[in-house]
mmCIF file of C-alpha atoms in Angstrom:
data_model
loop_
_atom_site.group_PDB
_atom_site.id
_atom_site.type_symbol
_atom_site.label_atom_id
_atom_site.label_comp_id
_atom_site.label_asym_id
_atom_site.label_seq_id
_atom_site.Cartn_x
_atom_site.Cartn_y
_atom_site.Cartn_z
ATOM 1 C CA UNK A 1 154.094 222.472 93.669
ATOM 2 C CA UNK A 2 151.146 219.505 93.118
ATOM 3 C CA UNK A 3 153.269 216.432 93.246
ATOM 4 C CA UNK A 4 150.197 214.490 93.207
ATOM 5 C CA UNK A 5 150.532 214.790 89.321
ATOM 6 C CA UNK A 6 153.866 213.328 89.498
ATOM 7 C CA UNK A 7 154.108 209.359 90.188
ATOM 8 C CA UNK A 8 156.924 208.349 93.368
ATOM 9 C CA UNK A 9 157.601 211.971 93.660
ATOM 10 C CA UNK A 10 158.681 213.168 97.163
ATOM 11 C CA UNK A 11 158.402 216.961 98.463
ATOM 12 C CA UNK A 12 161.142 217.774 100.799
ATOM 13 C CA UNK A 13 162.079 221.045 102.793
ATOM 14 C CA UNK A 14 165.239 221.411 103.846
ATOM 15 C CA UNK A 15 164.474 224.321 105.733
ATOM 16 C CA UNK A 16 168.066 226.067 104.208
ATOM 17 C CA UNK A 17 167.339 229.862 105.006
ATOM 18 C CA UNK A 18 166.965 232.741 101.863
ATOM 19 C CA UNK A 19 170.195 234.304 100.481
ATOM 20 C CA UNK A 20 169.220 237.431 102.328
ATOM 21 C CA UNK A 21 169.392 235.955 105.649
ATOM 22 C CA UNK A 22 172.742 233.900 104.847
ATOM 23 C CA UNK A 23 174.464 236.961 103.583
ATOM 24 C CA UNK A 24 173.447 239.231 106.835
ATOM 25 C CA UNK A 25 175.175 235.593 108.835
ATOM 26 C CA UNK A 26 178.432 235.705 107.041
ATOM 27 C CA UNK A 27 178.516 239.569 107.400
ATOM 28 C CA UNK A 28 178.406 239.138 111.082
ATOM 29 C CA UNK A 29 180.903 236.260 111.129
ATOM 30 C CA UNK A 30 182.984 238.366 108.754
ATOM 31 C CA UNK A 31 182.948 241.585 111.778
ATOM 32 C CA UNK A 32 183.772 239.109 114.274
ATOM 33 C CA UNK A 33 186.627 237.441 113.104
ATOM 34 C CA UNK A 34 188.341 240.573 111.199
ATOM 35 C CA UNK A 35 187.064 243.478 113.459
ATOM 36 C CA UNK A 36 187.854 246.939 112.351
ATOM 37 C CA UNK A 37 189.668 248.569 115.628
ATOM 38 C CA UNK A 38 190.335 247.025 119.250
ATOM 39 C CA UNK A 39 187.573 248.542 120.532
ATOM 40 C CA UNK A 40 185.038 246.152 118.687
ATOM 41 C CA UNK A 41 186.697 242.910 119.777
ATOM 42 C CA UNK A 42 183.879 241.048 121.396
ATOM 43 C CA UNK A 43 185.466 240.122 124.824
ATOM 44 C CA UNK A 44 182.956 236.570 124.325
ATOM 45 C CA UNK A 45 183.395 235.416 120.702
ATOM 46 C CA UNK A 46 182.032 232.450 121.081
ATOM 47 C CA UNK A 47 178.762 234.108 121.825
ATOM 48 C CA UNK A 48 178.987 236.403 119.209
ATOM 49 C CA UNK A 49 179.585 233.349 116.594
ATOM 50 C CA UNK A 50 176.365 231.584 117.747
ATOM 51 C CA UNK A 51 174.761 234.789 117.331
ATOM 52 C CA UNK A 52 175.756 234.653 114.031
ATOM 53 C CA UNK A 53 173.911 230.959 113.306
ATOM 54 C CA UNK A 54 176.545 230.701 110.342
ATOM 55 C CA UNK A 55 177.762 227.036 112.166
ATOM 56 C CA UNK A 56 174.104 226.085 112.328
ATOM 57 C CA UNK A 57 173.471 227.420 108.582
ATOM 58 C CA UNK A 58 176.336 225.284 107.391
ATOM 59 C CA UNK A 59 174.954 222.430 109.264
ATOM 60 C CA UNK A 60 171.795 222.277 107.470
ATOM 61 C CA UNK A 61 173.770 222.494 103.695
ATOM 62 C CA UNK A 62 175.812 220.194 104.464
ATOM 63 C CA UNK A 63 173.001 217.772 106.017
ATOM 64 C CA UNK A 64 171.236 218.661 103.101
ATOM 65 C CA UNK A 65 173.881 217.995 100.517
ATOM 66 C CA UNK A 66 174.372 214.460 102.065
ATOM 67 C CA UNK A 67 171.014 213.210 101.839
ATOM 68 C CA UNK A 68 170.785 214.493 98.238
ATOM 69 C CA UNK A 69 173.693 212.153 97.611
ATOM 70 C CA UNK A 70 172.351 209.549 99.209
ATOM 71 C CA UNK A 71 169.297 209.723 96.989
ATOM 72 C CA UNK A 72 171.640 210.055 93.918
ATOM 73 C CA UNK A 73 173.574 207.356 94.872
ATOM 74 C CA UNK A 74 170.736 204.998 95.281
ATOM 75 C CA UNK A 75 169.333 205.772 91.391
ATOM 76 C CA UNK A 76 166.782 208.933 92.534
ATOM 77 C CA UNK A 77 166.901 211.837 90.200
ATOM 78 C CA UNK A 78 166.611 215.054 91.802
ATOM 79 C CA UNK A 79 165.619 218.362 91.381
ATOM 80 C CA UNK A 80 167.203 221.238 93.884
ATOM 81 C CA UNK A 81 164.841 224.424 93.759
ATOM 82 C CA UNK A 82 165.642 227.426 95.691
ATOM 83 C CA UNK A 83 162.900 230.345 95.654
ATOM 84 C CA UNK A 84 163.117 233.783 97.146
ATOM 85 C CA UNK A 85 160.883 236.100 95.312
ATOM 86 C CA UNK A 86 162.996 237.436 92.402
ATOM 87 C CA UNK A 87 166.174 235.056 92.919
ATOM 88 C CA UNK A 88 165.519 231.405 91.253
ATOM 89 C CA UNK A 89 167.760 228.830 91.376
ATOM 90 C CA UNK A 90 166.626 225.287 89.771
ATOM 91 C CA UNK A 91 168.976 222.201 89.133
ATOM 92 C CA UNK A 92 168.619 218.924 88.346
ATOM 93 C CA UNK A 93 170.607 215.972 89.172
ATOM 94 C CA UNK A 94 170.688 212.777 88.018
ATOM 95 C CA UNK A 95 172.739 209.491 88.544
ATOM 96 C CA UNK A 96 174.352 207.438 85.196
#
């Protein structure tokens, strides 16, 4: 994206991973937290969740969200654009 053309207009990553690698976090979370038999009960879950990065993945939406709020609050429009090769997800927010 040339934001050059675009007067005041800021480019920011937020560095959110793809839907692909979110889904593979929460399937991970999902085994350890309802695992199928005894035998896979991870004897250091606490380990296993930060193997999962789901905590650190919900730090960075939520991080995210709140400094798009900010910037909403304070009279910014904004446009949210997620891009992963055939999945495309624009919006655009503005404050009244």
């Amino acid at each position: 994206m040339c934001v050059r053309r675009y007067k005041g207009t800021k480019l920011r990553f937020l560095n959110i991973p793809n839907i692909h690698v979110m889904r593979e976090s929460v399937r991970k979370l999902h085994d350890i937290c309802m695992p199928r038999s005894e035998a896979s009960l991870s004897t250091s879950w606490f380990s296993s969740l930060e193997n999962t990065q789901w905590l650190e993945y919900i730090s960075l939406i939520l991080h995210s969200a709140l400094r798009i709020v900010h910037l909403i609050e304070h009279g910014s429009s904004v446009v949210i654009h997620c891009s992963d090769g055939y999945l495309n997800l624009t919006i655009c927010v503005t404050s009244t």
